[in-house]
Short mmCIF file of C-alpha atoms in Angstrom, two decimals:
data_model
loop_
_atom_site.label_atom_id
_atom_site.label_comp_id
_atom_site.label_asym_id
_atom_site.label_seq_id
_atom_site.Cartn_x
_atom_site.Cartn_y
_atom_site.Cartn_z
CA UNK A 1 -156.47 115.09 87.67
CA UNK A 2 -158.46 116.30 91.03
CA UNK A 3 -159.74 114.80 93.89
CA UNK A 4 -163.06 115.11 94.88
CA UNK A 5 -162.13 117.78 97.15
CA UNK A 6 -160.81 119.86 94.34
CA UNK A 7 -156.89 118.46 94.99
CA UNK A 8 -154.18 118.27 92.57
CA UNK A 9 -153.79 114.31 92.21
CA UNK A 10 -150.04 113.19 93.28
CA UNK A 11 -149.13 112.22 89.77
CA UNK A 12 -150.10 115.44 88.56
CA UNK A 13 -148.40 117.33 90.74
CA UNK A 14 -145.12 117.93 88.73
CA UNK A 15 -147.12 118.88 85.50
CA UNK A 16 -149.79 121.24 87.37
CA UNK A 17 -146.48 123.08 89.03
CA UNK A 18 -144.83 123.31 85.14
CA UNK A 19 -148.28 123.65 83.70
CA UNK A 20 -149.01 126.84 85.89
CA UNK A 21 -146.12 128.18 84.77
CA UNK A 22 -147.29 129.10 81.23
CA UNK A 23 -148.80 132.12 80.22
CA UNK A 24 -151.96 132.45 78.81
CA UNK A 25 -150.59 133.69 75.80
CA UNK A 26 -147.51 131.25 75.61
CA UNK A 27 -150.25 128.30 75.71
CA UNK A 28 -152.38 129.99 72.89
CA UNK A 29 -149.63 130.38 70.85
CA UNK A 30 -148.11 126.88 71.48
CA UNK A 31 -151.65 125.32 70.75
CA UNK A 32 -152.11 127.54 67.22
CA UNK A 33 -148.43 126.02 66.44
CA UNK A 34 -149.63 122.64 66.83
CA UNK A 35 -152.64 122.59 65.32
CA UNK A 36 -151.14 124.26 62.19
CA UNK A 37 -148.44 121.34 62.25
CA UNK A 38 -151.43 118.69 62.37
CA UNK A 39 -152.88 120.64 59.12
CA UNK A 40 -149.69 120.87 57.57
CA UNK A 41 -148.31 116.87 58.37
CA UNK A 42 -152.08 115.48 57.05
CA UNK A 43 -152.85 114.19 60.51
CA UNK A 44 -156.37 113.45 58.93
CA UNK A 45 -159.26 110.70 59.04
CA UNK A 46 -162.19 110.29 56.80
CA UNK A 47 -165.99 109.82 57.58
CA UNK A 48 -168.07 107.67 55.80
CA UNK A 49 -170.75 108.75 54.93
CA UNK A 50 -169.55 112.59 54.95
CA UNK A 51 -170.86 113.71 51.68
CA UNK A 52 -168.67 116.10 51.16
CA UNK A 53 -166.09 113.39 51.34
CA UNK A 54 -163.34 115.29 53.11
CA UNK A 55 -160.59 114.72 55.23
CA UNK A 56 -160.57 116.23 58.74
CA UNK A 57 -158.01 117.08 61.19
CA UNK A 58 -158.15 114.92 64.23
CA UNK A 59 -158.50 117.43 67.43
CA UNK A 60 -155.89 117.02 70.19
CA UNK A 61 -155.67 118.65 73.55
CA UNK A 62 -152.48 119.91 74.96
CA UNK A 63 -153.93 118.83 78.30
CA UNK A 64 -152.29 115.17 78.59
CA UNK A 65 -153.58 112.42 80.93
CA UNK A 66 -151.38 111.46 83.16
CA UNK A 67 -150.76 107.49 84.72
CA UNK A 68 -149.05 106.42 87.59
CA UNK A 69 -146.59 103.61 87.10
CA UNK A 70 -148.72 101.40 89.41
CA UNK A 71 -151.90 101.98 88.04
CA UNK A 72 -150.06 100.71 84.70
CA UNK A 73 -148.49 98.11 85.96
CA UNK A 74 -151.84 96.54 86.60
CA UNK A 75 -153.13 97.24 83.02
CA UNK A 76 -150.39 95.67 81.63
CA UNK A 77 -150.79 92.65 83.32
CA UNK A 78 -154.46 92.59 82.73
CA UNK A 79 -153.59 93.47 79.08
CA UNK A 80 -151.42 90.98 78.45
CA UNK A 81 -154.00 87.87 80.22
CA UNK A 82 -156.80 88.92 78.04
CA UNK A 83 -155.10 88.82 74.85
CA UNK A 84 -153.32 85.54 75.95
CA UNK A 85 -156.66 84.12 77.41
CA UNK A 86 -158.06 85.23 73.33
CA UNK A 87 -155.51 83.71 71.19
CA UNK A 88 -156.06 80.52 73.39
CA UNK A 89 -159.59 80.42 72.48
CA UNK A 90 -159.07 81.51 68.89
CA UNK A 91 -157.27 78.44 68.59
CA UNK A 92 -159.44 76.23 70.38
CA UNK A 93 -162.33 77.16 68.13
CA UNK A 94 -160.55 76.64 65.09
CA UNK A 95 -159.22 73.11 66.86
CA UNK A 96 -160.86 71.04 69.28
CA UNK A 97 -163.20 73.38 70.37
CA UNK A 98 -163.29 72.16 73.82
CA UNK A 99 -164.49 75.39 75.64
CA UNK A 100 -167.80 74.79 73.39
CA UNK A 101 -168.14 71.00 74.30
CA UNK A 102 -167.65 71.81 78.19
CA UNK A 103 -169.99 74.45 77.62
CA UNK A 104 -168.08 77.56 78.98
CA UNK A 105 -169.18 78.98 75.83
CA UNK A 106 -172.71 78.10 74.06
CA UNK A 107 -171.49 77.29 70.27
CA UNK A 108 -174.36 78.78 68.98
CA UNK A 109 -172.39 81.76 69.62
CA UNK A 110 -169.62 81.11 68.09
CA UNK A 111 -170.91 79.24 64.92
CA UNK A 112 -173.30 81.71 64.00
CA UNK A 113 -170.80 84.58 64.39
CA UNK A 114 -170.43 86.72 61.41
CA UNK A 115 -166.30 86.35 60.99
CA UNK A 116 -166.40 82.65 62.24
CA UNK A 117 -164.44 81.48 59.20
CA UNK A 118 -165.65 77.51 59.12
CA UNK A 119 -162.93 77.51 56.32
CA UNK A 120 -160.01 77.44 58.27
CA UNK A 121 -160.91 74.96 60.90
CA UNK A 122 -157.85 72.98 61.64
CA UNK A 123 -155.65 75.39 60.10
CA UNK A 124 -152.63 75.78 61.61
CA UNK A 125 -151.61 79.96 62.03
CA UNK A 126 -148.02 80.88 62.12
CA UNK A 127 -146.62 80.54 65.63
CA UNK A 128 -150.03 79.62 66.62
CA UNK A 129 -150.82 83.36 67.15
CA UNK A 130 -153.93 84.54 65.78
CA UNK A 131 -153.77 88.02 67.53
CA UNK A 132 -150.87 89.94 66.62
CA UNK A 133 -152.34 93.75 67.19
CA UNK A 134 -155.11 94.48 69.43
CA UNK A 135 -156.50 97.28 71.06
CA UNK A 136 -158.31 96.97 74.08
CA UNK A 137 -160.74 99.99 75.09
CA UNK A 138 -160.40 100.85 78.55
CA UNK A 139 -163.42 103.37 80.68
CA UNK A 140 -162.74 104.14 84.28
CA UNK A 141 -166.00 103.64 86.30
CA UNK A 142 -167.61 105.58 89.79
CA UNK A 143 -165.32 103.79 91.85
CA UNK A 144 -162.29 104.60 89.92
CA UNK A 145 -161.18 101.20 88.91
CA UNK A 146 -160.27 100.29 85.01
CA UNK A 147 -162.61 98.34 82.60
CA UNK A 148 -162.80 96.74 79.38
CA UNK A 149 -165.27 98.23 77.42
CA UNK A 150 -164.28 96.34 73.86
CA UNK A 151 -161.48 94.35 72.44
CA UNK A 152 -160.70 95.51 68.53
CA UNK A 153 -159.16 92.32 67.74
CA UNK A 154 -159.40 92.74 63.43
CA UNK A 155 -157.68 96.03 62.54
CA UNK A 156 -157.63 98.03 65.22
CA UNK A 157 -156.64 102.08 64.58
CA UNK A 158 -155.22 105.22 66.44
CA UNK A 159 -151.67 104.38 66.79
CA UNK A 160 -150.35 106.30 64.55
CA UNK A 161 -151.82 109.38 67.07
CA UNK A 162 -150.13 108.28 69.86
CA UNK A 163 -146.74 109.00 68.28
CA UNK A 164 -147.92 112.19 66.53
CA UNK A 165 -149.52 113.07 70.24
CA UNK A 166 -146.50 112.33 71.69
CA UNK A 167 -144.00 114.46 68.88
CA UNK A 168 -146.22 117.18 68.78
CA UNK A 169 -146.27 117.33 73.04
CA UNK A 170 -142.25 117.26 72.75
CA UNK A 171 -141.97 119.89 70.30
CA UNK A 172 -144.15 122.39 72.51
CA UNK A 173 -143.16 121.50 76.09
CA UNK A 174 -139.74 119.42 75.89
CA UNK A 175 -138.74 120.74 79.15
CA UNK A 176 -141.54 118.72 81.14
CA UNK A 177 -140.81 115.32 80.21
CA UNK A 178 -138.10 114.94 81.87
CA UNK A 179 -139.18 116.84 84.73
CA UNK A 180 -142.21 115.16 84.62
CA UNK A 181 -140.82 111.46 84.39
CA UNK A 182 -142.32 110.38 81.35
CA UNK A 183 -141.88 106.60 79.89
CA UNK A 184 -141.32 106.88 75.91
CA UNK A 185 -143.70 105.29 73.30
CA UNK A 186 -141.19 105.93 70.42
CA UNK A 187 -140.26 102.88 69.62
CA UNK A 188 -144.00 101.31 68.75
CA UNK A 189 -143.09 101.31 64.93
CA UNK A 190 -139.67 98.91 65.70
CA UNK A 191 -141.74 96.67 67.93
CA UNK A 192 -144.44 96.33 65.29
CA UNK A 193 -141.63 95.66 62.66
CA UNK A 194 -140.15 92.82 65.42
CA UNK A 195 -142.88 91.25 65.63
CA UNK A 196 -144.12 90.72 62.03
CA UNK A 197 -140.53 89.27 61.18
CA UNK A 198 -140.92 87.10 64.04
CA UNK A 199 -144.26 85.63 62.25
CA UNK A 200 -142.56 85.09 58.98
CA UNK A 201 -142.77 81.60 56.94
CA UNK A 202 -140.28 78.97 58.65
CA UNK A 203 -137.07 79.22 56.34
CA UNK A 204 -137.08 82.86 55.64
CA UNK A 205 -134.75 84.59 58.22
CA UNK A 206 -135.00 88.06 56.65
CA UNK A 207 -139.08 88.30 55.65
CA UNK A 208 -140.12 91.25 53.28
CA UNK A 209 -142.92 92.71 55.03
CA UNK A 210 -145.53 94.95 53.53
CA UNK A 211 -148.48 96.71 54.68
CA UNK A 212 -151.79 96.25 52.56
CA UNK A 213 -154.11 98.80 52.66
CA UNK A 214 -157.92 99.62 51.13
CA UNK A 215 -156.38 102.56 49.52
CA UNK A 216 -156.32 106.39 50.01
CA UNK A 217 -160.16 106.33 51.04
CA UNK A 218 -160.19 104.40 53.90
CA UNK A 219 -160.77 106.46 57.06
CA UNK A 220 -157.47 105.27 58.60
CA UNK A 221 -155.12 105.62 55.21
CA UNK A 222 -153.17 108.11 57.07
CA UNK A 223 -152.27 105.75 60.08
CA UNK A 224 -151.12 103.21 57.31
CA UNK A 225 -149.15 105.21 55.34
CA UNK A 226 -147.44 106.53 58.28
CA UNK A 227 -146.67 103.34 59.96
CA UNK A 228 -145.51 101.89 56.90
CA UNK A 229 -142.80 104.60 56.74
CA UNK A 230 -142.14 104.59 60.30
CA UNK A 231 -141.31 100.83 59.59
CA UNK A 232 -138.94 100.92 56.38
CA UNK A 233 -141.19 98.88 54.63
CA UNK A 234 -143.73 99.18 51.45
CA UNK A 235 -147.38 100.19 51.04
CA UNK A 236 -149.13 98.68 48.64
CA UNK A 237 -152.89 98.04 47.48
CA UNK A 238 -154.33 94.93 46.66
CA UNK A 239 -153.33 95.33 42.75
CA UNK A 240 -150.03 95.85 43.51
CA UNK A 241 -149.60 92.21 45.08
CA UNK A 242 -150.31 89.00 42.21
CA UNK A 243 -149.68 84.96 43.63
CA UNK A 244 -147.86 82.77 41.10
CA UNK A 245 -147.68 79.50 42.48
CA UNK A 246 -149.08 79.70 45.55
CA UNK A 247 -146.49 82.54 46.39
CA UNK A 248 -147.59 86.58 46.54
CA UNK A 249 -145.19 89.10 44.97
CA UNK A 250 -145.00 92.39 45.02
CA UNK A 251 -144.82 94.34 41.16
CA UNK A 252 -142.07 96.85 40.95
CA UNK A 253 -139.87 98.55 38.18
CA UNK A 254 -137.86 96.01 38.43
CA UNK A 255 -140.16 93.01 38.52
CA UNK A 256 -141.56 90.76 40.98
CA UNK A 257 -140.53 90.65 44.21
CA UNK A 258 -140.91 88.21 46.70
CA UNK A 259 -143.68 89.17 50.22
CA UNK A 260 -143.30 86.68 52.98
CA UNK A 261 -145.46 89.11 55.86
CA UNK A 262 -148.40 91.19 55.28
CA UNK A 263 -149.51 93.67 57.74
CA UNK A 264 -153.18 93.44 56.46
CA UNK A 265 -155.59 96.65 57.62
CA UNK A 266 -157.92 95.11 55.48
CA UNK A 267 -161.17 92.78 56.67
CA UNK A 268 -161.49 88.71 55.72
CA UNK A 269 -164.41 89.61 53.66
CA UNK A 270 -162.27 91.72 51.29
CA UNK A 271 -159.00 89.97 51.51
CA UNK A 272 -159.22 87.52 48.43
CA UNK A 273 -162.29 87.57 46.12
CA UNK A 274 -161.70 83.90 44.71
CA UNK A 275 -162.61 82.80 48.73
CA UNK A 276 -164.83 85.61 50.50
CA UNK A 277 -166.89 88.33 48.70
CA UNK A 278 -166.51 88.17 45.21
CA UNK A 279 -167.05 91.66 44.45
CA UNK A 280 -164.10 92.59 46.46
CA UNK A 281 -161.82 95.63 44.50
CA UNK A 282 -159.77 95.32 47.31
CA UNK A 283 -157.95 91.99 47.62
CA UNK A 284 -155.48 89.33 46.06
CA UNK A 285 -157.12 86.33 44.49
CA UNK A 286 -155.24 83.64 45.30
CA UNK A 287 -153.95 85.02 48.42
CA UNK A 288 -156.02 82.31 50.69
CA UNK A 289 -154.16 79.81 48.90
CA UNK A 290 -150.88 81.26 49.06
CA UNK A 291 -151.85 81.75 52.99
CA UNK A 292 -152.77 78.06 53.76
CA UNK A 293 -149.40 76.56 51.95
CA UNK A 294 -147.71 78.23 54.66
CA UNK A 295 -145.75 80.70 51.96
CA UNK A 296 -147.03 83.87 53.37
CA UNK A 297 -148.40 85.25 56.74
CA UNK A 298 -151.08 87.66 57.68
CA UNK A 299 -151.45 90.06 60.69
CA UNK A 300 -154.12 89.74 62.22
CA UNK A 301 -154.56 85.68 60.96
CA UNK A 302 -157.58 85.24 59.14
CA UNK A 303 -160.81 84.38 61.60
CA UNK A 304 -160.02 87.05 64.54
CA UNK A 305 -162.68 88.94 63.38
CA UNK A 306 -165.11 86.35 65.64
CA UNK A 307 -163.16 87.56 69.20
CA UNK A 308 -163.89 91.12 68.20
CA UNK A 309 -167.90 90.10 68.31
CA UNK A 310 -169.44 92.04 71.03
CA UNK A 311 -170.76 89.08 71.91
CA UNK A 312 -167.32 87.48 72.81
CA UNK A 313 -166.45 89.89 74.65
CA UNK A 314 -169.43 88.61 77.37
CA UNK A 315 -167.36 85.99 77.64
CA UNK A 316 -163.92 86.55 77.71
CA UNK A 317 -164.04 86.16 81.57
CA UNK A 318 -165.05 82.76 81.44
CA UNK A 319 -162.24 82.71 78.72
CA UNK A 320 -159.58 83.69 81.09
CA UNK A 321 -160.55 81.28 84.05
CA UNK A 322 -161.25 78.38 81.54
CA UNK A 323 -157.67 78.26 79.62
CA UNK A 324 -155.36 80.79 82.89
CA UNK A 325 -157.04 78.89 85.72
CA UNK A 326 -157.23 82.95 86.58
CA UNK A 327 -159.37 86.01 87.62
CA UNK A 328 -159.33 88.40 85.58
CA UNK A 329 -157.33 91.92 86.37
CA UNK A 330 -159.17 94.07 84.43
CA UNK A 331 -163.27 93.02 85.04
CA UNK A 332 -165.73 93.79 82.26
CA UNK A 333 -168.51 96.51 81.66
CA UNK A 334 -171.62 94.44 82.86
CA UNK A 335 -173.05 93.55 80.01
CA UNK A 336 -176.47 91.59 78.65
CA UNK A 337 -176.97 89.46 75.50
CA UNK A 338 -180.01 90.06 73.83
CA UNK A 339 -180.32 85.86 72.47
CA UNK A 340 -180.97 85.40 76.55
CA UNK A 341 -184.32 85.54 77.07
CA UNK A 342 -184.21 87.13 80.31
CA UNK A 343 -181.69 89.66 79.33
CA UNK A 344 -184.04 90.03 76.71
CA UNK A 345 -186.81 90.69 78.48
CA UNK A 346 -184.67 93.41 80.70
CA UNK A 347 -183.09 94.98 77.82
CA UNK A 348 -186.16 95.36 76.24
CA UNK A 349 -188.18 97.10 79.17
CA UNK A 350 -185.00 99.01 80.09
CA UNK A 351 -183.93 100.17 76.54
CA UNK A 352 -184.51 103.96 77.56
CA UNK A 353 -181.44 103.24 80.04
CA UNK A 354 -179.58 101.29 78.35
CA UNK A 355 -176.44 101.26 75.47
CA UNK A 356 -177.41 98.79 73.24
CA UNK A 357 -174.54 98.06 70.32
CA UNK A 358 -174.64 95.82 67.22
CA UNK A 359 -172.47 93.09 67.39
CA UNK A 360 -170.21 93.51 64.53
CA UNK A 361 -170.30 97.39 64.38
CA UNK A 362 -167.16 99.86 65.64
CA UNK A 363 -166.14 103.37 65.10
CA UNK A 364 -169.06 104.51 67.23
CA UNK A 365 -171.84 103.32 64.77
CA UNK A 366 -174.81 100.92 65.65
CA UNK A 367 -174.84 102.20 69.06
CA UNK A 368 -178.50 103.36 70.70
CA UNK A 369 -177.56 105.58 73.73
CA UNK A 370 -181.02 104.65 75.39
CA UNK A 371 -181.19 107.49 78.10
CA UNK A 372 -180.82 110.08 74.81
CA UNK A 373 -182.85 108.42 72.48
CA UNK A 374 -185.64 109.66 71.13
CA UNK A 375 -189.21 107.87 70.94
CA UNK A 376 -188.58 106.57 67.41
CA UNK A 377 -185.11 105.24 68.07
CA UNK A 378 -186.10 103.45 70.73
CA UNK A 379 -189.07 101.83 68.58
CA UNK A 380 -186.65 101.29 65.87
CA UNK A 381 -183.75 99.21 68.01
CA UNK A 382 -186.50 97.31 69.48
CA UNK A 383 -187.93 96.22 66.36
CA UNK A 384 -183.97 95.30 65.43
CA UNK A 385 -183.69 93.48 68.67
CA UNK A 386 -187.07 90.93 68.50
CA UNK A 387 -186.31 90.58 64.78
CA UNK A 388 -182.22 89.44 65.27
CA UNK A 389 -181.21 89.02 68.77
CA UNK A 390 -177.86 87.36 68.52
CA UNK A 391 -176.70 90.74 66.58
CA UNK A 392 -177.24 93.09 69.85
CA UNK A 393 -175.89 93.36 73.59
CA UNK A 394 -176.90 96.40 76.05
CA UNK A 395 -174.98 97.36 78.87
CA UNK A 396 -175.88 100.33 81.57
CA UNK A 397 -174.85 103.64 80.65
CA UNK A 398 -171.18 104.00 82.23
CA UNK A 399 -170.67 107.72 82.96
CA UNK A 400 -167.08 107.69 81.81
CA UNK A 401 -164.14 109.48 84.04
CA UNK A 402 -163.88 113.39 83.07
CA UNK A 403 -160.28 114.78 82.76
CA UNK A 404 -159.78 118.47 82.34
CA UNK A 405 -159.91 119.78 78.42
CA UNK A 406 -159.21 123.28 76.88
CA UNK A 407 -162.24 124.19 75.52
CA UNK A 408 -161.35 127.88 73.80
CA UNK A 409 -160.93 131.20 75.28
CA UNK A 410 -158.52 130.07 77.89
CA UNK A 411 -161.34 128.22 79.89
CA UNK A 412 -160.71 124.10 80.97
CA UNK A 413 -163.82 121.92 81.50
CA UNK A 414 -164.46 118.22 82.64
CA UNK A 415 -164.18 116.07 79.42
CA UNK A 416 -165.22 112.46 79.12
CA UNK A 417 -162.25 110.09 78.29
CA UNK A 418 -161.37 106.79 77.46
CA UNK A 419 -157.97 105.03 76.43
CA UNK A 420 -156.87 102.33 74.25
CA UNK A 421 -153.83 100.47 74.86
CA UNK A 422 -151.98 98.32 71.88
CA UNK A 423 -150.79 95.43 72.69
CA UNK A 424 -148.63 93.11 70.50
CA UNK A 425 -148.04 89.63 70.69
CA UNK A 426 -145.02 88.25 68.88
CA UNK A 427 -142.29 86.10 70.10
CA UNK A 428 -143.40 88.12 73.92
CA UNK A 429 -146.35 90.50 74.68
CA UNK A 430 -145.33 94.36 74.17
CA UNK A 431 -147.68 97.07 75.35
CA UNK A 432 -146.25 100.61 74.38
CA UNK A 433 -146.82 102.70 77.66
CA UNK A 434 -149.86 104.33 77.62
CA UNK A 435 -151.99 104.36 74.74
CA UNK A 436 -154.69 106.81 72.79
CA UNK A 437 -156.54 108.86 75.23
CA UNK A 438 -160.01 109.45 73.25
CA UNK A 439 -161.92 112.52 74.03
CA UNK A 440 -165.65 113.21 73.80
CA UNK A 441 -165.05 116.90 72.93
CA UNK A 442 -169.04 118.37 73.23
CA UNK A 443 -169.77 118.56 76.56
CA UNK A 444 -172.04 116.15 78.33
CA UNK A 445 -171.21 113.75 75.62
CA UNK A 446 -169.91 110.19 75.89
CA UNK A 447 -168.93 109.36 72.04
CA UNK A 448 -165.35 109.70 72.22
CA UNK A 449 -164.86 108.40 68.44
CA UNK A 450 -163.34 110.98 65.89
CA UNK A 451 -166.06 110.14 63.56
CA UNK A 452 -168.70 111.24 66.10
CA UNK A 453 -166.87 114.32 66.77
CA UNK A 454 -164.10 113.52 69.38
CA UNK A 455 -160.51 114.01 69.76
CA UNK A 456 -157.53 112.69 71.52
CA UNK A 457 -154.73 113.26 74.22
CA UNK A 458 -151.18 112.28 74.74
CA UNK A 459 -151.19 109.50 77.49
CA UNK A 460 -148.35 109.76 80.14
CA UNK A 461 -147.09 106.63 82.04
CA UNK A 462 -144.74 108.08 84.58
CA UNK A 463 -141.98 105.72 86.31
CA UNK A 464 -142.81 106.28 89.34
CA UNK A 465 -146.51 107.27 91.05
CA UNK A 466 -145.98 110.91 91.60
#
């Protein structure tokens, strides 16, 4: 929001000038109102692991962060390359596999990866899109300029707080958008809708769509429950779904009903017990089936889970210049793969400086913040590294951008932020204007997850730059 000399940034101007407007009093009473709306709507997550198993109110900050149009306008494009560079390679993998045999990418990675599903080689995905919903995590650096910090390519969360971010900001200052110039995000839910129709089975112009969900304890049951209204369309769990003939239907009072699209926030390994984990509560047996004769059609396919490895994500710049003939727009955190033996080596006598992350973790767990680690975690990741290398990459600790957060008693401080972007990819690539601004709400801290104790901010893309 400032310069380095303490300056009002030109695309804050026009909210600092309404901004300084308010009251002390006015702003208390406006933030009160909205976090009593929050309580009272069930804006909630859950932790695992919280043994007292209870649902907490996701913190938000009236203090929004604020883009220039063409700041954006370079994220989108950079947005929309990556996911088109991934959806290329998903499909080569599961294919030909040609970036392998060139060598652009060692297949060791890629056949030992945890969700590469050797089942549905030469399977043929709906539209050929593998990809439907991503969201890409996005850190500025020193120098100001945008990176990709990880692609959440299998069921990736926090929409539903963009919209709530965004109502909530309109309720308590709906003066300043328009005086601010601020492009909408509203219509996320349609665009989701859009493109899941678009996906349907060939000869079904009007597809029922349903979202599945792992059920009222999942830590992101409110964001599914409050897309699937925002849609028109049903919730259901697993045992609500049955396949007769290689076709899934839906049970309700007044029988079966035919489901052509399902809007799946669950993972392969739960999605149909007769093909992945047995012991799955969770799933549809027979859904795989039903999947493969073309009757019914998932988002995200089945096998993304491999391009949401943190190992992929080393290599999605190759990715981009292998399939694009391109360079990418948006450059990655530098990053080391433990399986190299000289990144090893470095990882391994720089581990007190380093963020090492598991492979196949997300929501903030499996990470070792090296720099504030203590002895014993540092003993314990190497131990975790030598004994299973492929599972970890390190990168150098990124001090994330600060943007100005209330922090009680009137007072603002320098928060650590991130943002994540969702992008679609249907019949064209849609990216909603702005995104969830994450917050790492203790100061100092750089864990901007809600399940590590962060919170969130609306995210304004203006239409012009100031």
């Amino acid at each position: 929001m400032f310069t380095q000399d303490g300056e009002v940034r030109p695309h804050y101007r026009r909210f600092q000038q309404c901004f300084a407007r308010l009251p002390q009093d006015d702003f208390d009473r406006k933030r009160q109102a909205v976090d009593l709306a929050f309580l009272r709507q069930g804006i909630t997550f859950n932790v695992y692991g919280d043994s007292k198993g209870a649902e907490r109110i996701f913190p938000f900050d009236l203090v929004p962060r604020i883009i220039p149009a063409h700041e954006w306008d370079l994220l989108e494009r950079g947005l929309a390359q990556r996911i088109t560079a991934l959806n290329l390679f998903l499909h080569d993998i599961y294919h030909e596999q040609r970036i392998l045999k060139d060598g652009v990418v060692p297949p060791l990675y890629v056949l030992s990866g945890k969700h590469f599903r050797r089942e549905f080689i030469n399977f043929n995905v709906p539209r050929d899109i593998y990809i439907h919903i991503c969201g890409s995590d996005l850190i500025r650096g020193d120098d100001g300029r945008y990176l990709v910090l990880e692609d959440n390519a299998r069921c990736p969360s926090g929409v539903s707080y963009v919209l709530e971010n965004r109502g909530a900001m309109k309720r308590t200052f709906p003066a300043m958008f328009e005086q601010v110039g601020v492009q909408p995000v509203e219509h996320y839910p349609q665009e989701l809708l859009r493109m899941l129709q678009y996906i349907g089975p060939a000869g079904v112009p009007d597809p029922t769509v349903v979202l599945l969900t792992p059920g009222a304890y999942n830590s992101a049951y409110f964001e599914h429950t409050y897309l699937a209204r925002q849609m028109g369309i049903e919730i259901v769990e697993g045992r609500d779904l049955v396949v007769r003939d290689a076709r899934v239907y839906m049970r309700t009072t007044q029988g079966l009903q035919p489901v052509h699209v399902i809007y799946r926030r669950i993972d392969d390994d739960f999605i149909d017990p007769t093909v992945f984990r047995r012991d799955s509560m969770l799933g549809v047996p027979g859904l795989v089936n039903a999947y493969r004769a073309g009757n019914i059609s998932l988002a995200n396919s089945i096998g993304t889970g491999i391009a949401d490895d943190k190992v992929m994500y080393y290599f999605v710049p190759r990715m981009i210049k292998y399939y694009l003939d391109q360079e990418p727009l948006i450059d990655n955190v530098p990053t080391y793969l433990a399986n190299e033996d000289s990144d090893r080596q470095y990882i391994l006598e720089h581990l007190d400086q380093l963020v090492v992350k598991a492979a196949n973790e997300s929501g903030g767990y499996g990470i070792l913040m090296g720099p504030k680690a203590s002895r014993q975690e540092l003993e314990e990741y190497r131990k975790k590294i030598e004994a299973d290398p492929r599972n970890f990459v390190a990168q150098p600790m990124v001090s994330l951008s600060r943007h100005p957060t209330h922090v009680g008693n009137g007072d603002f401080e320098g928060r650590h932020v991130d943002l994540r972007p969702f992008i679609l990819y249907g019949e064209k690539i849609v990216i909603v204007p702005g995104g969830l601004t994450r917050v790492a709400l203790r100061k100092g801290s750089l864990i901007v997850n809600s399940s590590q104790g962060g919170g969130s901010k609306d995210t304004w893309v203006l239409y012009g730059d100031e």
